[in-house]
Every structure is written in C-alpha cells, then in structure tokens.
Amino acid sequence: MKVEFYEKVWMCAAVGLLVLFLGTIVLTAANDAVHPPSHVETVDPMALANNPEFGNPAVTVHTDGSVVVSVVTTMYSFSPDPIVVPASRPVTFRVTSADVLHGFQVVGTNANAMAIPGYVSQFTVTFKKPGEYIVGCNEYCGVMHHNMVGKLIVSKESE
Amino acid sequence: MTGRYLLAGTHLGVSVAAFGVAAALGLLQALSLADIQFPHRSESLYYTSMTAHGVLMALVFTTFFIMGLGYVLAQENLGRITGRSIAWFAFWLSVVGSVAAATTILRGQSTVLYTFYPPLKAHPLFYIGATLLVIGSWIWGGVIVASYHSWRRDHPGEPIPLPIHGMLAAIIIWYLATAGLAIEVLAMLIPWSLGWMKTVDPLLARTYFWWFGHPLVYFWLLPAYVLWYTVLPKVAGGKLFSDSLGRVVFVMFVLLSVPVGFHHQFEDPGISAEWKLAHTVLTYSVVYPSLVTAFTIIASLEVAGRMKGAKGLFNWIGRLPWSDPFFASVALAMIAFIFGGFGGAINAAYAMNSMVHNTAWIQGHFHVTLGTTVTLTFMGATYWLLPRISGRDLRLRGLALVQPYLWIAGMVLFSTSYHIAGLRGLPRRIYSASLTGEYSQWHGLSMVAALGAVFLFASALSYVTVVAATWLAGRRIPAPAFEFASSLRPPVASIWDRFGLWTSVAVFLIIGAYAYPIIQLLSHHRYGSPPYQPF
C-alpha cells in the first residue's frame, strides 16, 4: 500500500499525539494513583434503614483523624444535608442510593460520582478552600431531579 | 419519486419528519433550562420532551436516514437491492416499533430519557417498540449484506466499492453493538417491565447499555464518513486522495468501536480501575482513524482546488464550491468535528472525566459531534440525495444554502455555553438552571444557549421546509446521476476488504474487554432493584 510522504508524517504525528495523551494518563495513574472512583462494594438498597452505616448516614471522624462521609441519595435529597467537613484534610465519601440512579457532584470541585442502588461509590477528596458548596444530582432521577440539591460546608481547619 | 428509489425515499421521509418534531422539542428544552416562560411549561413536559427528543434524534432520525442511504448506495454501487420485499417488511417493522415507543413517551408513560437506565421503568411497549426498530435495522443490514454477496458472485476478485466498504463496516459495528443492547433489553428490561422478574441489577444493565451506547456513535459517524470519502471529493470537483487508507480507517472502526464503553462509566462504582484504564487505551486508539480521515479528506479537497487551477498554499480553499448546500454543510460539519473530537478526548481522559461527567459539558459535547458533525452531514446529503431520488429540482436553494450556516451559528452559541457551564458545574438534564431557585450562577450562559437554540430551530425549520417544498412542488427534471469520487490511485482488492477476518478480530477484542469485568460483576453478592416510575 502506497502512502504519500506528507500523510506518513501526519500519521506518525497522530500516533505521537495519542501516545502523549495516554502516557500522561497512565503515568499519573501509576505514579500518583490518580484514578476515577472505582470502589467495588455492594449493599442491599432495600434494607438501607437497617444498615449500620447507611441507616443513619453521617460524617464520622475516626480516631486517626481520617474523615468519612456516608451519604444516602434518594428522590429528591441527599442525606446528610448539609454535610460539614474540615478543610485541607482528606475526606472519604461513601455514596449509595436508596432508589434510582443519582449523581453526587460537589460543584466547583472534582468530587463527582454515580450513586447506584446496590453499590457503594467511594472516593477521597481534599477541600482546600473553606466555604459553602452546592451538591447537585447530575443523573436524571425523576420529575423533580433539578430540585435535588444539597449543601457541603467546608469548615476552617481549627475546628 | 420513481420506483427504484421509493424505498430509500420513504426512509428519508420518516427520518426528516422525526427530525422536525425532535428539533421543536429541543427548542422548548433550551428555553426551559434558561427559565424562559412559555405556555404549558412544566417539569413533566420538560422531561417528557427530553425523552422524546433523545429517542427521535438519536434512534429514529439517524437509523432511518442511514437505512435509506444504505439502500441508495447498494442500488448505485452494487446495481441491486436483494430482497426488496423483505426490506419493506423491515421498514414497516421499524415504523411500528418507533410509533409504539413514541406513543408511550408522549403519553407520559416512559419518561426515562433515551438512556432508559433502570430502575427507572418505562411502559413495556417502550422497550418492545425500540426492539422492533432495532430488529428492523438488523433486517436492513441483512439486505445490504445479501446485496453485496450477490454482487460479489458477479464480480469475483474486485475491490469492494468504497461506499459499500464503509457501509458494511457500519453494519458490522451495528450488529456487534446491538448484541449488548439485546442482552439488556431482552434478558433484563422487558421481563422486568412486564413483572416477570422482580428486580434487575442497575449496574449490569448500564454496562450492557454502554457496550451498545458508544459504538452507536460510530454507527452514525461511519455513514457520514462514507459521504466525506466518496461523495464530497466528487462534489468538490476533485478526487479521493487515498482509497486504501479509507479502507484501513473503516476496518479500524470495526475493530475498535465497541470495546470502549467504560469511558461512559468512569464514575461508576463496581468496576475496577484497571478495566476502566484498559478501555481508556482502546478509546484513544479509536481516535486514530478519525485523525487519518482528517488528512485524507482535506488533502482530497486540496486536490480538488488545484484541479481547478489553484496555486499557492491556501487559495485552493477559495476554489471549493462553497455555494453548494451539500459542500457547505459537510465542510462546516468537519470543522465542528475538530472541536468535538478534542472534547471527546477530554471526556475519555480517565480521571479528568470527573470534571465534566454528567455536567452540561456533555450535552454541549454531543451536540457538536452527533448534533453537528453527523447531523449537518446528513442534512447536506439530503440536498444531494433528494433531486436524484425524486427527479425534482431543489426548491428554495437559497434557504438550503443559508441553513447550514444558521446551524453552525446556533451551535457555537448553544454548545460553547453548555461547555463552559458544565466546567462551572451545571448538572446535566435539568428543568431549570436556577435549580431550586437559590442559585443562578449559570443563568447567563443558559440564556445564550437558548438564543443558540432559536437559531438551531430556525435552521431545522429551513431544512424541513426545503425538503417538503422540493418533494411536493419541486420542478420536475431528469434526475441527475449519482456520481462517486474516483481516487488518485485505482482501488485494489486487499486484506482490508476481508470483513470476515476483521469481524472475528473485533469479536475477540470485545470478549477481551468485557468478559472478565462482566463475570466479575455477576460474581458479586448483588442486590437487584425493583421498578420506579417517578414521573
């Protein structure tokens, strides 16, 4: 198969571009553990009320100082609401749904995960800037989907 | 309309009608999102119309257009359509299915959006209707493949005509993709919606859906590429720069279109990071054939300009037929794809996806890609097809020429605003950008997008008007011949024509990408979900 010289140059450059993109992704994934939330854990969505963790979802500060936020999403609210967490410390979110699919997105940050009934989404975020953030549901969940809005308060480190 | 093209023309008619209805609904959605009041504005109308818009645009407009185009290409390049009566049966099956699904949507019984993620439950006829449409398209694919085999018996050893080569690639992708959809709908959603199964696993259903959902975009894109490779250089007055690379490109899509679905599920729990990364690598690989296409097509246009006597580096651009509605549409479609393609590379960027996942960025993205690259190409192709299949001169030619520019202007406003709003965190698929009324940081951008939607609707209306006017009142002319581009070097039969081989490799890749993660999903201790209908 004959390929013109300039097209060959372009084809090699295109390979180079894609290798550059992929290299960046694979390198940061391998070296800095930059991954999308990919936790594997199941939970009975019909029995969340009796679940020790999701029966009363809340912010828990463990003795080692780590912060864990358990969140239950339902039509059309987040629980707990508001969520209050300290600034500049790793906060681990554990999110599930009691009914249909929902999204859990903290506007203005990279905290963004699907809430899927039967599964627990888990990811860790450090909020540097204290203040109030909007928590939005970004997956269609019914006729009042747009009203499913919560609040996240990042408090100053001293507390 | 003469008998030979009645089949294709009828498909085209359904396609354009679905497009017109869907475009009007789209305008209502953009107005609603921007909090602009209009009569009967309501949450329930918004989500109902969003479901109808998605299903009509993504499934009905595209599928019927592609089926019609496939029949034209078979007629012109193979000299036959083998099984015309079966083709008509497939048409009516697809129409009945589409009407059944659309009826349950418009009655408010299936407000599940075009992604229909369970445990949201639609009316059973929604799933059954969609299934009939897909079965109709399977039969269509069979008719094209049978026509090809019949041609092959008469032409042993010849290279496959390039338009058919691309169309066969699209059909193979369609079969491979809809296998995932068939598992989801037949084994899970239909029995569940009829009450025969109590629960379904929403994550498993989503995984099967995206096995289908991403290659779906290549099923739209490949017929557009066929028009770029085989019609555009001819309309531009030149030749295809490289026929053999076109074949390589189509084969690469067959191999890589399907095993990439996890890039829609980056933010899902229950799928391990390693497999998401594997799909990321494959997703970037499927960008490659589009980069090759960019060179080949632009080089073909340069050839056209130079054949018309252009000298110097860039003045071939001015020699191109910008006053031809087909050419203008496709040229603008290609420019849009530069932005759409790079936006897609951002979406596919693994961890970076969390910045854009399910934000307004996404609707901005697929309105540039499907909504412009594919749609404008199909609109332009309609202006090319219509006189040839109906024997009528294009009416309102001026309007047809303004229409693509109107579309691109509208899309720049619409899509750019949503891209920015998405980066600023505006969630996707919402009735009002002010959310509960407390927050309006996205209001300005949603107003600009609504203005864009007005332009887009004006463009859509122009398109439908030109089509209807030509069809009903176009001056009768001797139908112009269908002419396809020849290439600089004559095509040769090669390994790139061996679709049996490439399909086997594609199946192998799909098994590699999906078998283990799906077995993993099935082996969890899983809890299903009962149905919900919060609409």
PDB file of C-alpha atoms in Angstrom, chain B residues 20-276:
ATOM      1  CA  GLY B  20     -38.511  18.138  12.652  1.00  0.00           C
ATOM      2  CA  VAL B  21     -40.558  17.065  15.673  1.00  0.00           C
ATOM      3  CA  ALA B  22     -37.441  16.453  17.764  1.00  0.00           C
ATOM      4  CA  ALA B  23     -35.966  19.851  16.832  1.00  0.00           C
ATOM      5  CA  ALA B  24     -39.102  21.667  18.037  1.00  0.00           C
ATOM      6  CA  LEU B  25     -38.954  19.800  21.348  1.00  0.00           C
ATOM      7  CA  GLY B  26     -35.275  20.673  21.654  1.00  0.00           C
ATOM      8  CA  LEU B  27     -36.070  24.372  21.480  1.00  0.00           C
ATOM      9  CA  LEU B  28     -38.566  24.017  24.348  1.00  0.00           C
ATOM     10  CA  GLN B  29     -35.913  22.332  26.489  1.00  0.00           C
ATOM     11  CA  ALA B  30     -33.321  25.044  25.962  1.00  0.00           C
ATOM     12  CA  LEU B  31     -35.919  27.737  26.792  1.00  0.00           C
ATOM     13  CA  SER B  32     -36.980  25.884  29.919  1.00  0.00           C
ATOM     14  CA  LEU B  33     -33.415  25.440  31.120  1.00  0.00           C
ATOM     15  CA  ALA B  34     -32.938  29.204  30.792  1.00  0.00           C
ATOM     16  CA  ASP B  35     -36.126  29.835  32.837  1.00  0.00           C
ATOM     17  CA  ILE B  36     -37.888  31.480  29.911  1.00  0.00           C
ATOM     18  CA  GLN B  37     -41.626  31.028  30.410  1.00  0.00           C
ATOM     19  CA  PHE B  38     -43.852  29.679  27.657  1.00  0.00           C
ATOM     20  CA  PRO B  39     -47.375  28.227  27.698  1.00  0.00           C
ATOM     21  CA  HIS B  40     -47.626  24.782  29.301  1.00  0.00           C
ATOM     22  CA  ARG B  41     -44.051  24.904  30.581  1.00  0.00           C
ATOM     23  CA  SER B  42     -43.780  22.279  33.301  1.00  0.00           C
ATOM     24  CA  GLU B  43     -41.327  19.802  34.781  1.00  0.00           C
ATOM     25  CA  SER B  44     -43.227  16.901  33.385  1.00  0.00           C
ATOM     26  CA  LEU B  45     -43.355  18.402  29.869  1.00  0.00           C
ATOM     27  CA  TYR B  46     -39.620  19.076  30.083  1.00  0.00           C
ATOM     28  CA  TYR B  47     -38.563  15.530  30.938  1.00  0.00           C
ATOM     29  CA  THR B  48     -41.133  14.004  28.576  1.00  0.00           C
ATOM     30  CA  SER B  49     -39.915  16.152  25.707  1.00  0.00           C
ATOM     31  CA  MET B  50     -36.285  15.399  26.585  1.00  0.00           C
ATOM     32  CA  THR B  51     -37.036  11.681  26.317  1.00  0.00           C
ATOM     33  CA  ALA B  52     -38.822  12.206  23.003  1.00  0.00           C
ATOM     34  CA  HIS B  53     -36.043  14.478  21.670  1.00  0.00           C
ATOM     35  CA  GLY B  54     -33.336  11.945  22.526  1.00  0.00           C
ATOM     36  CA  VAL B  55     -35.174   8.920  21.158  1.00  0.00           C
ATOM     37  CA  LEU B  56     -36.315  10.672  17.966  1.00  0.00           C
ATOM     38  CA  MET B  57     -32.927  12.250  17.225  1.00  0.00           C
ATOM     39  CA  ALA B  58     -30.546   9.530  18.345  1.00  0.00           C
ATOM     40  CA  LEU B  59     -32.530   6.471  17.302  1.00  0.00           C
ATOM     41  CA  VAL B  60     -35.233   7.355  14.756  1.00  0.00           C
ATOM     42  CA  PHE B  61     -33.766  10.232  12.670  1.00  0.00           C
ATOM     43  CA  THR B  62     -30.325   8.622  12.430  1.00  0.00           C
ATOM     44  CA  THR B  63     -31.376   4.997  11.904  1.00  0.00           C
ATOM     45  CA  PHE B  64     -33.938   5.759   9.201  1.00  0.00           C
ATOM     46  CA  PHE B  65     -31.532   8.108   7.430  1.00  0.00           C
ATOM     47  CA  ILE B  66     -28.740   5.533   7.477  1.00  0.00           C
ATOM     48  CA  MET B  67     -31.081   2.784   6.253  1.00  0.00           C
ATOM     49  CA  GLY B  68     -32.246   4.989   3.357  1.00  0.00           C
ATOM     50  CA  LEU B  69     -28.674   5.960   2.491  1.00  0.00           C
ATOM     51  CA  GLY B  70     -27.646   2.302   2.607  1.00  0.00           C
ATOM     52  CA  TYR B  71     -30.300   1.409   0.029  1.00  0.00           C
ATOM     53  CA  VAL B  72     -29.159   4.221  -2.278  1.00  0.00           C
ATOM     54  CA  LEU B  73     -25.530   3.142  -2.007  1.00  0.00           C
ATOM     55  CA  ALA B  74     -26.431  -0.500  -2.685  1.00  0.00           C
ATOM     56  CA  GLN B  75     -28.558   0.459  -5.683  1.00  0.00           C
ATOM     57  CA  GLU B  76     -25.867   2.696  -7.166  1.00  0.00           C
ATOM     58  CA  ASN B  77     -22.674   0.802  -6.314  1.00  0.00           C
ATOM     59  CA  LEU B  78     -23.882  -2.784  -6.454  1.00  0.00           C
ATOM     60  CA  GLY B  79     -26.622  -2.261  -9.006  1.00  0.00           C
ATOM     61  CA  ARG B  80     -29.153  -4.125  -6.873  1.00  0.00           C
ATOM     62  CA  ILE B  81     -31.101  -4.434  -3.659  1.00  0.00           C
ATOM     63  CA  THR B  82     -31.513  -8.125  -2.947  1.00  0.00           C
ATOM     64  CA  GLY B  83     -34.742  -8.783  -1.075  1.00  0.00           C
ATOM     65  CA  ARG B  84     -36.786  -5.643  -1.682  1.00  0.00           C
ATOM     66  CA  SER B  85     -39.962  -7.089  -0.158  1.00  0.00           C
ATOM     67  CA  ILE B  86     -38.063  -8.098   2.982  1.00  0.00           C
ATOM     68  CA  ALA B  87     -36.699  -4.545   3.048  1.00  0.00           C
ATOM     69  CA  TRP B  88     -40.253  -3.168   3.026  1.00  0.00           C
ATOM     70  CA  PHE B  89     -41.178  -5.542   5.839  1.00  0.00           C
ATOM     71  CA  ALA B  90     -38.194  -4.209   7.831  1.00  0.00           C
ATOM     72  CA  PHE B  91     -39.326  -0.649   7.129  1.00  0.00           C
ATOM     73  CA  TRP B  92     -42.834  -1.233   8.475  1.00  0.00           C
ATOM     74  CA  LEU B  93     -41.481  -3.122  11.482  1.00  0.00           C
ATOM     75  CA  SER B  94     -39.231  -0.167  12.285  1.00  0.00           C
ATOM     76  CA  VAL B  95     -42.084   2.299  11.820  1.00  0.00           C
ATOM     77  CA  VAL B  96     -44.472   0.313  14.024  1.00  0.00           C
ATOM     78  CA  GLY B  97     -41.770  -0.026  16.705  1.00  0.00           C
ATOM     79  CA  SER B  98     -40.903   3.689  16.608  1.00  0.00           C
ATOM     80  CA  VAL B  99     -44.561   4.734  16.759  1.00  0.00           C
ATOM     81  CA  ALA B 100     -45.264   2.363  19.669  1.00  0.00           C
ATOM     82  CA  ALA B 101     -42.298   3.649  21.676  1.00  0.00           C
ATOM     83  CA  ALA B 102     -43.054   7.292  20.810  1.00  0.00           C
ATOM     84  CA  THR B 103     -46.704   6.899  21.829  1.00  0.00           C
ATOM     85  CA  THR B 104     -45.822   5.673  25.312  1.00  0.00           C
ATOM     86  CA  ILE B 105     -43.360   8.557  25.634  1.00  0.00           C
ATOM     87  CA  LEU B 106     -45.858  11.225  24.564  1.00  0.00           C
ATOM     88  CA  ARG B 107     -48.474   9.749  26.907  1.00  0.00           C
ATOM     89  CA  GLY B 108     -46.012  10.321  29.750  1.00  0.00           C
ATOM     90  CA  GLN B 109     -45.605   6.611  30.489  1.00  0.00           C
ATOM     91  CA  SER B 110     -41.933   6.315  29.571  1.00  0.00           C
ATOM     92  CA  THR B 111     -40.134   9.383  30.854  1.00  0.00           C
ATOM     93  CA  VAL B 112     -36.869   7.508  31.216  1.00  0.00           C
ATOM     94  CA  LEU B 113     -34.744   9.525  28.734  1.00  0.00           C
ATOM     95  CA  TYR B 114     -33.125   7.834  25.768  1.00  0.00           C
ATOM     96  CA  THR B 115     -30.649   6.058  28.068  1.00  0.00           C
ATOM     97  CA  PHE B 116     -33.542   4.375  29.993  1.00  0.00           C
ATOM     98  CA  TYR B 117     -31.328   3.386  32.936  1.00  0.00           C
ATOM     99  CA  PRO B 118     -33.160   1.047  35.300  1.00  0.00           C
ATOM    100  CA  PRO B 119     -34.500   1.043  37.966  1.00  0.00           C
ATOM    101  CA  LEU B 120     -36.483   3.793  36.204  1.00  0.00           C
ATOM    102  CA  LYS B 121     -39.146   1.768  34.450  1.00  0.00           C
ATOM    103  CA  ALA B 122     -40.814   2.680  31.165  1.00  0.00           C
ATOM    104  CA  HIS B 123     -44.002   1.215  29.723  1.00  0.00           C
ATOM    105  CA  PRO B 124     -43.221  -2.297  28.334  1.00  0.00           C
ATOM    106  CA  LEU B 125     -44.172  -1.051  24.845  1.00  0.00           C
ATOM    107  CA  PHE B 126     -41.289   1.440  25.025  1.00  0.00           C
ATOM    108  CA  TYR B 127     -38.761  -1.407  25.210  1.00  0.00           C
ATOM    109  CA  ILE B 128     -40.696  -3.608  22.789  1.00  0.00           C
ATOM    110  CA  GLY B 129     -41.065  -0.772  20.272  1.00  0.00           C
ATOM    111  CA  ALA B 130     -37.357   0.035  20.460  1.00  0.00           C
ATOM    112  CA  THR B 131     -36.623  -3.660  19.963  1.00  0.00           C
ATOM    113  CA  LEU B 132     -38.764  -3.745  16.808  1.00  0.00           C
ATOM    114  CA  LEU B 133     -36.876  -0.728  15.440  1.00  0.00           C
ATOM    115  CA  VAL B 134     -33.578  -2.489  16.085  1.00  0.00           C
ATOM    116  CA  ILE B 135     -34.819  -5.747  14.552  1.00  0.00           C
ATOM    117  CA  GLY B 136     -35.923  -3.749  11.509  1.00  0.00           C
ATOM    118  CA  SER B 137     -32.414  -2.317  11.252  1.00  0.00           C
ATOM    119  CA  TRP B 138     -30.918  -5.801  11.587  1.00  0.00           C
ATOM    120  CA  ILE B 139     -33.001  -6.957   8.623  1.00  0.00           C
ATOM    121  CA  TRP B 140     -31.893  -3.848   6.694  1.00  0.00           C
ATOM    122  CA  GLY B 141     -28.271  -4.795   7.412  1.00  0.00           C
ATOM    123  CA  GLY B 142     -29.015  -8.303   6.171  1.00  0.00           C
ATOM    124  CA  VAL B 143     -30.478  -6.944   2.927  1.00  0.00           C
ATOM    125  CA  ILE B 144     -27.367  -4.821   2.270  1.00  0.00           C
ATOM    126  CA  VAL B 145     -25.058  -7.738   3.071  1.00  0.00           C
ATOM    127  CA  ALA B 146     -27.116 -10.032   0.796  1.00  0.00           C
ATOM    128  CA  SER B 147     -26.926  -7.442  -1.992  1.00  0.00           C
ATOM    129  CA  TYR B 148     -23.165  -7.326  -1.524  1.00  0.00           C
ATOM    130  CA  HIS B 149     -22.850 -11.118  -1.690  1.00  0.00           C
ATOM    131  CA  SER B 150     -24.958 -11.201  -4.836  1.00  0.00           C
ATOM    132  CA  TRP B 151     -22.705  -8.537  -6.383  1.00  0.00           C
ATOM    133  CA  ARG B 152     -19.617 -10.438  -5.285  1.00  0.00           C
ATOM    134  CA  ARG B 153     -20.747 -13.551  -7.160  1.00  0.00           C
ATOM    135  CA  ASP B 154     -20.845 -11.450 -10.345  1.00  0.00           C
ATOM    136  CA  HIS B 155     -17.581  -9.609  -9.605  1.00  0.00           C
ATOM    137  CA  PRO B 156     -15.101 -12.069  -8.101  1.00  0.00           C
ATOM    138  CA  GLY B 157     -11.758 -10.589  -7.095  1.00  0.00           C
ATOM    139  CA  GLU B 158     -12.780  -6.933  -7.475  1.00  0.00           C
ATOM    140  CA  PRO B 159     -12.254  -4.476  -4.640  1.00  0.00           C
ATOM    141  CA  ILE B 160     -15.446  -3.686  -2.729  1.00  0.00           C
ATOM    142  CA  PRO B 161     -16.788  -0.298  -3.921  1.00  0.00           C
ATOM    143  CA  LEU B 162     -15.617   2.111  -1.199  1.00  0.00           C
ATOM    144  CA  PRO B 163     -19.119   3.413  -0.279  1.00  0.00           C
ATOM    145  CA  ILE B 164     -20.213  -0.184   0.322  1.00  0.00           C
ATOM    146  CA  HIS B 165     -16.997  -0.941   2.190  1.00  0.00           C
ATOM    147  CA  GLY B 166     -17.796   1.845   4.666  1.00  0.00           C
ATOM    148  CA  MET B 167     -21.448   0.884   4.900  1.00  0.00           C
ATOM    149  CA  LEU B 168     -20.559  -2.770   5.574  1.00  0.00           C
ATOM    150  CA  ALA B 169     -18.255  -1.587   8.363  1.00  0.00           C
ATOM    151  CA  ALA B 170     -21.134   0.426   9.865  1.00  0.00           C
ATOM    152  CA  ILE B 171     -23.421  -2.613   9.655  1.00  0.00           C
ATOM    153  CA  ILE B 172     -20.881  -4.887  11.363  1.00  0.00           C
ATOM    154  CA  ILE B 173     -20.434  -2.306  14.137  1.00  0.00           C
ATOM    155  CA  TRP B 174     -24.207  -2.134  14.472  1.00  0.00           C
ATOM    156  CA  TYR B 175     -24.535  -5.910  14.890  1.00  0.00           C
ATOM    157  CA  LEU B 176     -21.697  -6.053  17.422  1.00  0.00           C
ATOM    158  CA  ALA B 177     -23.084  -3.087  19.370  1.00  0.00           C
ATOM    159  CA  THR B 178     -26.718  -4.131  19.438  1.00  0.00           C
ATOM    160  CA  ALA B 179     -25.717  -7.535  20.841  1.00  0.00           C
ATOM    161  CA  GLY B 180     -25.127  -5.725  24.159  1.00  0.00           C
ATOM    162  CA  LEU B 181     -28.418  -3.876  23.867  1.00  0.00           C
ATOM    163  CA  ALA B 182     -30.247  -7.108  23.064  1.00  0.00           C
ATOM    164  CA  ILE B 183     -28.941  -8.737  26.248  1.00  0.00           C
ATOM    165  CA  GLU B 184     -30.001  -5.716  28.318  1.00  0.00           C
ATOM    166  CA  VAL B 185     -33.460  -5.320  26.827  1.00  0.00           C
ATOM    167  CA  LEU B 186     -34.474  -8.917  26.104  1.00  0.00           C
ATOM    168  CA  ALA B 187     -32.969 -10.637  29.135  1.00  0.00           C
ATOM    169  CA  MET B 188     -33.496  -7.875  31.688  1.00  0.00           C
ATOM    170  CA  LEU B 189     -35.750  -4.915  30.907  1.00  0.00           C
ATOM    171  CA  ILE B 190     -38.672  -6.465  29.016  1.00  0.00           C
ATOM    172  CA  PRO B 191     -39.300  -9.323  31.511  1.00  0.00           C
ATOM    173  CA  TRP B 192     -38.772  -6.895  34.408  1.00  0.00           C
ATOM    174  CA  SER B 193     -41.134  -4.262  32.988  1.00  0.00           C
ATOM    175  CA  LEU B 194     -43.807  -6.938  32.484  1.00  0.00           C
ATOM    176  CA  GLY B 195     -43.435  -8.019  36.100  1.00  0.00           C
ATOM    177  CA  TRP B 196     -41.999 -11.439  35.277  1.00  0.00           C
ATOM    178  CA  MET B 197     -38.768 -10.525  37.077  1.00  0.00           C
ATOM    179  CA  LYS B 198     -38.909  -8.719  40.409  1.00  0.00           C
ATOM    180  CA  THR B 199     -35.566  -6.915  40.234  1.00  0.00           C
ATOM    181  CA  VAL B 200     -32.699  -6.010  37.906  1.00  0.00           C
ATOM    182  CA  ASP B 201     -29.126  -5.012  38.664  1.00  0.00           C
ATOM    183  CA  PRO B 202     -28.842  -1.369  37.511  1.00  0.00           C
ATOM    184  CA  LEU B 203     -25.045  -1.510  37.099  1.00  0.00           C
ATOM    185  CA  LEU B 204     -25.123  -4.637  34.965  1.00  0.00           C
ATOM    186  CA  ALA B 205     -27.825  -3.051  32.787  1.00  0.00           C
ATOM    187  CA  ARG B 206     -25.716   0.119  32.447  1.00  0.00           C
ATOM    188  CA  THR B 207     -22.722  -1.939  31.403  1.00  0.00           C
ATOM    189  CA  TYR B 208     -24.690  -3.667  28.646  1.00  0.00           C
ATOM    190  CA  PHE B 209     -26.148  -0.290  27.650  1.00  0.00           C
ATOM    191  CA  TRP B 210     -22.716   1.302  27.142  1.00  0.00           C
ATOM    192  CA  TRP B 211     -21.456  -1.746  25.284  1.00  0.00           C
ATOM    193  CA  PHE B 212     -24.103  -0.523  22.819  1.00  0.00           C
ATOM    194  CA  GLY B 213     -24.104   3.196  23.557  1.00  0.00           C
ATOM    195  CA  HIS B 214     -20.645   4.189  22.416  1.00  0.00           C
ATOM    196  CA  PRO B 215     -20.387   2.179  19.181  1.00  0.00           C
ATOM    197  CA  LEU B 216     -23.806   3.675  18.425  1.00  0.00           C
ATOM    198  CA  VAL B 217     -21.982   6.937  17.705  1.00  0.00           C
ATOM    199  CA  TYR B 218     -19.766   5.184  15.150  1.00  0.00           C
ATOM    200  CA  PHE B 219     -22.862   3.728  13.552  1.00  0.00           C
ATOM    201  CA  TRP B 220     -23.877   7.368  12.978  1.00  0.00           C
ATOM    202  CA  LEU B 221     -20.402   8.599  12.119  1.00  0.00           C
ATOM    203  CA  LEU B 222     -19.364   5.971   9.563  1.00  0.00           C
ATOM    204  CA  PRO B 223     -22.154   6.730   7.073  1.00  0.00           C
ATOM    205  CA  ALA B 224     -21.115  10.391   7.410  1.00  0.00           C
ATOM    206  CA  TYR B 225     -17.515   9.373   6.703  1.00  0.00           C
ATOM    207  CA  VAL B 226     -18.710   7.380   3.673  1.00  0.00           C
ATOM    208  CA  LEU B 227     -20.196  10.617   2.323  1.00  0.00           C
ATOM    209  CA  TRP B 228     -16.978  12.510   3.099  1.00  0.00           C
ATOM    210  CA  TYR B 229     -14.754   9.934   1.392  1.00  0.00           C
ATOM    211  CA  THR B 230     -16.878   9.040  -1.604  1.00  0.00           C
ATOM    212  CA  VAL B 231     -19.184  11.976  -2.390  1.00  0.00           C
ATOM    213  CA  LEU B 232     -17.512  15.124  -1.069  1.00  0.00           C
ATOM    214  CA  PRO B 233     -14.386  14.958  -3.316  1.00  0.00           C
ATOM    215  CA  LYS B 234     -16.680  14.499  -6.332  1.00  0.00           C
ATOM    216  CA  VAL B 235     -18.927  17.438  -5.420  1.00  0.00           C
ATOM    217  CA  ALA B 236     -15.790  19.497  -4.802  1.00  0.00           C
ATOM    218  CA  GLY B 237     -14.596  18.636  -8.300  1.00  0.00           C
ATOM    219  CA  GLY B 238     -11.610  16.512  -7.310  1.00  0.00           C
ATOM    220  CA  LYS B 239     -10.528  13.018  -6.404  1.00  0.00           C
ATOM    221  CA  LEU B 240     -10.151  10.984  -3.241  1.00  0.00           C
ATOM    222  CA  PHE B 241      -6.557  11.333  -2.052  1.00  0.00           C
ATOM    223  CA  SER B 242      -6.224   7.766  -0.808  1.00  0.00           C
ATOM    224  CA  ASP B 243      -8.711   4.968  -1.305  1.00  0.00           C
ATOM    225  CA  SER B 244      -6.655   2.376   0.552  1.00  0.00           C
ATOM    226  CA  LEU B 245      -6.357   4.476   3.715  1.00  0.00           C
ATOM    227  CA  GLY B 246     -10.128   4.875   3.633  1.00  0.00           C
ATOM    228  CA  ARG B 247     -10.400   1.110   3.839  1.00  0.00           C
ATOM    229  CA  VAL B 248      -7.884   0.962   6.675  1.00  0.00           C
ATOM    230  CA  VAL B 249      -9.923   3.598   8.534  1.00  0.00           C
ATOM    231  CA  PHE B 250     -13.207   1.709   8.168  1.00  0.00           C
ATOM    232  CA  VAL B 251     -11.589  -1.537   9.326  1.00  0.00           C
ATOM    233  CA  MET B 252     -10.065   0.215  12.360  1.00  0.00           C
ATOM    234  CA  PHE B 253     -13.559   1.327  13.359  1.00  0.00           C
ATOM    235  CA  VAL B 254     -14.815  -2.252  13.083  1.00  0.00           C
ATOM    236  CA  LEU B 255     -12.029  -3.348  15.430  1.00  0.00           C
ATOM    237  CA  LEU B 256     -12.120  -0.552  17.985  1.00  0.00           C
ATOM    238  CA  SER B 257     -15.637   0.913  18.132  1.00  0.00           C
ATOM    239  CA  VAL B 258     -17.120  -1.488  20.645  1.00  0.00           C
ATOM    240  CA  PRO B 259     -14.611  -2.359  23.405  1.00  0.00           C
ATOM    241  CA  VAL B 260     -14.602   1.202  24.811  1.00  0.00           C
ATOM    242  CA  GLY B 261     -17.860   1.513  26.798  1.00  0.00           C
ATOM    243  CA  PHE B 262     -16.337   2.001  30.264  1.00  0.00           C
ATOM    244  CA  HIS B 263     -15.331   5.550  29.370  1.00  0.00           C
ATOM    245  CA  HIS B 264     -19.022   6.325  29.940  1.00  0.00           C
ATOM    246  CA  GLN B 265     -18.808   4.605  33.332  1.00  0.00           C
ATOM    247  CA  PHE B 266     -15.666   6.160  34.798  1.00  0.00           C
ATOM    248  CA  GLU B 267     -17.634   7.482  37.789  1.00  0.00           C
ATOM    249  CA  ASP B 268     -19.471   4.190  38.391  1.00  0.00           C
ATOM    250  CA  PRO B 269     -18.762   2.026  41.424  1.00  0.00           C
ATOM    251  CA  GLY B 270     -18.395  -1.735  40.982  1.00  0.00           C
ATOM    252  CA  ILE B 271     -15.982  -1.664  38.009  1.00  0.00           C
ATOM    253  CA  SER B 272     -12.310  -1.808  38.859  1.00  0.00           C
ATOM    254  CA  ALA B 273      -9.893   0.934  37.842  1.00  0.00           C
ATOM    255  CA  GLU B 274      -7.711  -1.418  35.787  1.00  0.00           C
ATOM    256  CA  TRP B 275     -10.545  -2.216  33.405  1.00  0.00           C
ATOM    257  CA  LYS B 276     -11.518   1.421  33.110  1.00  0.00           C
TER     258      LYS B 276
END
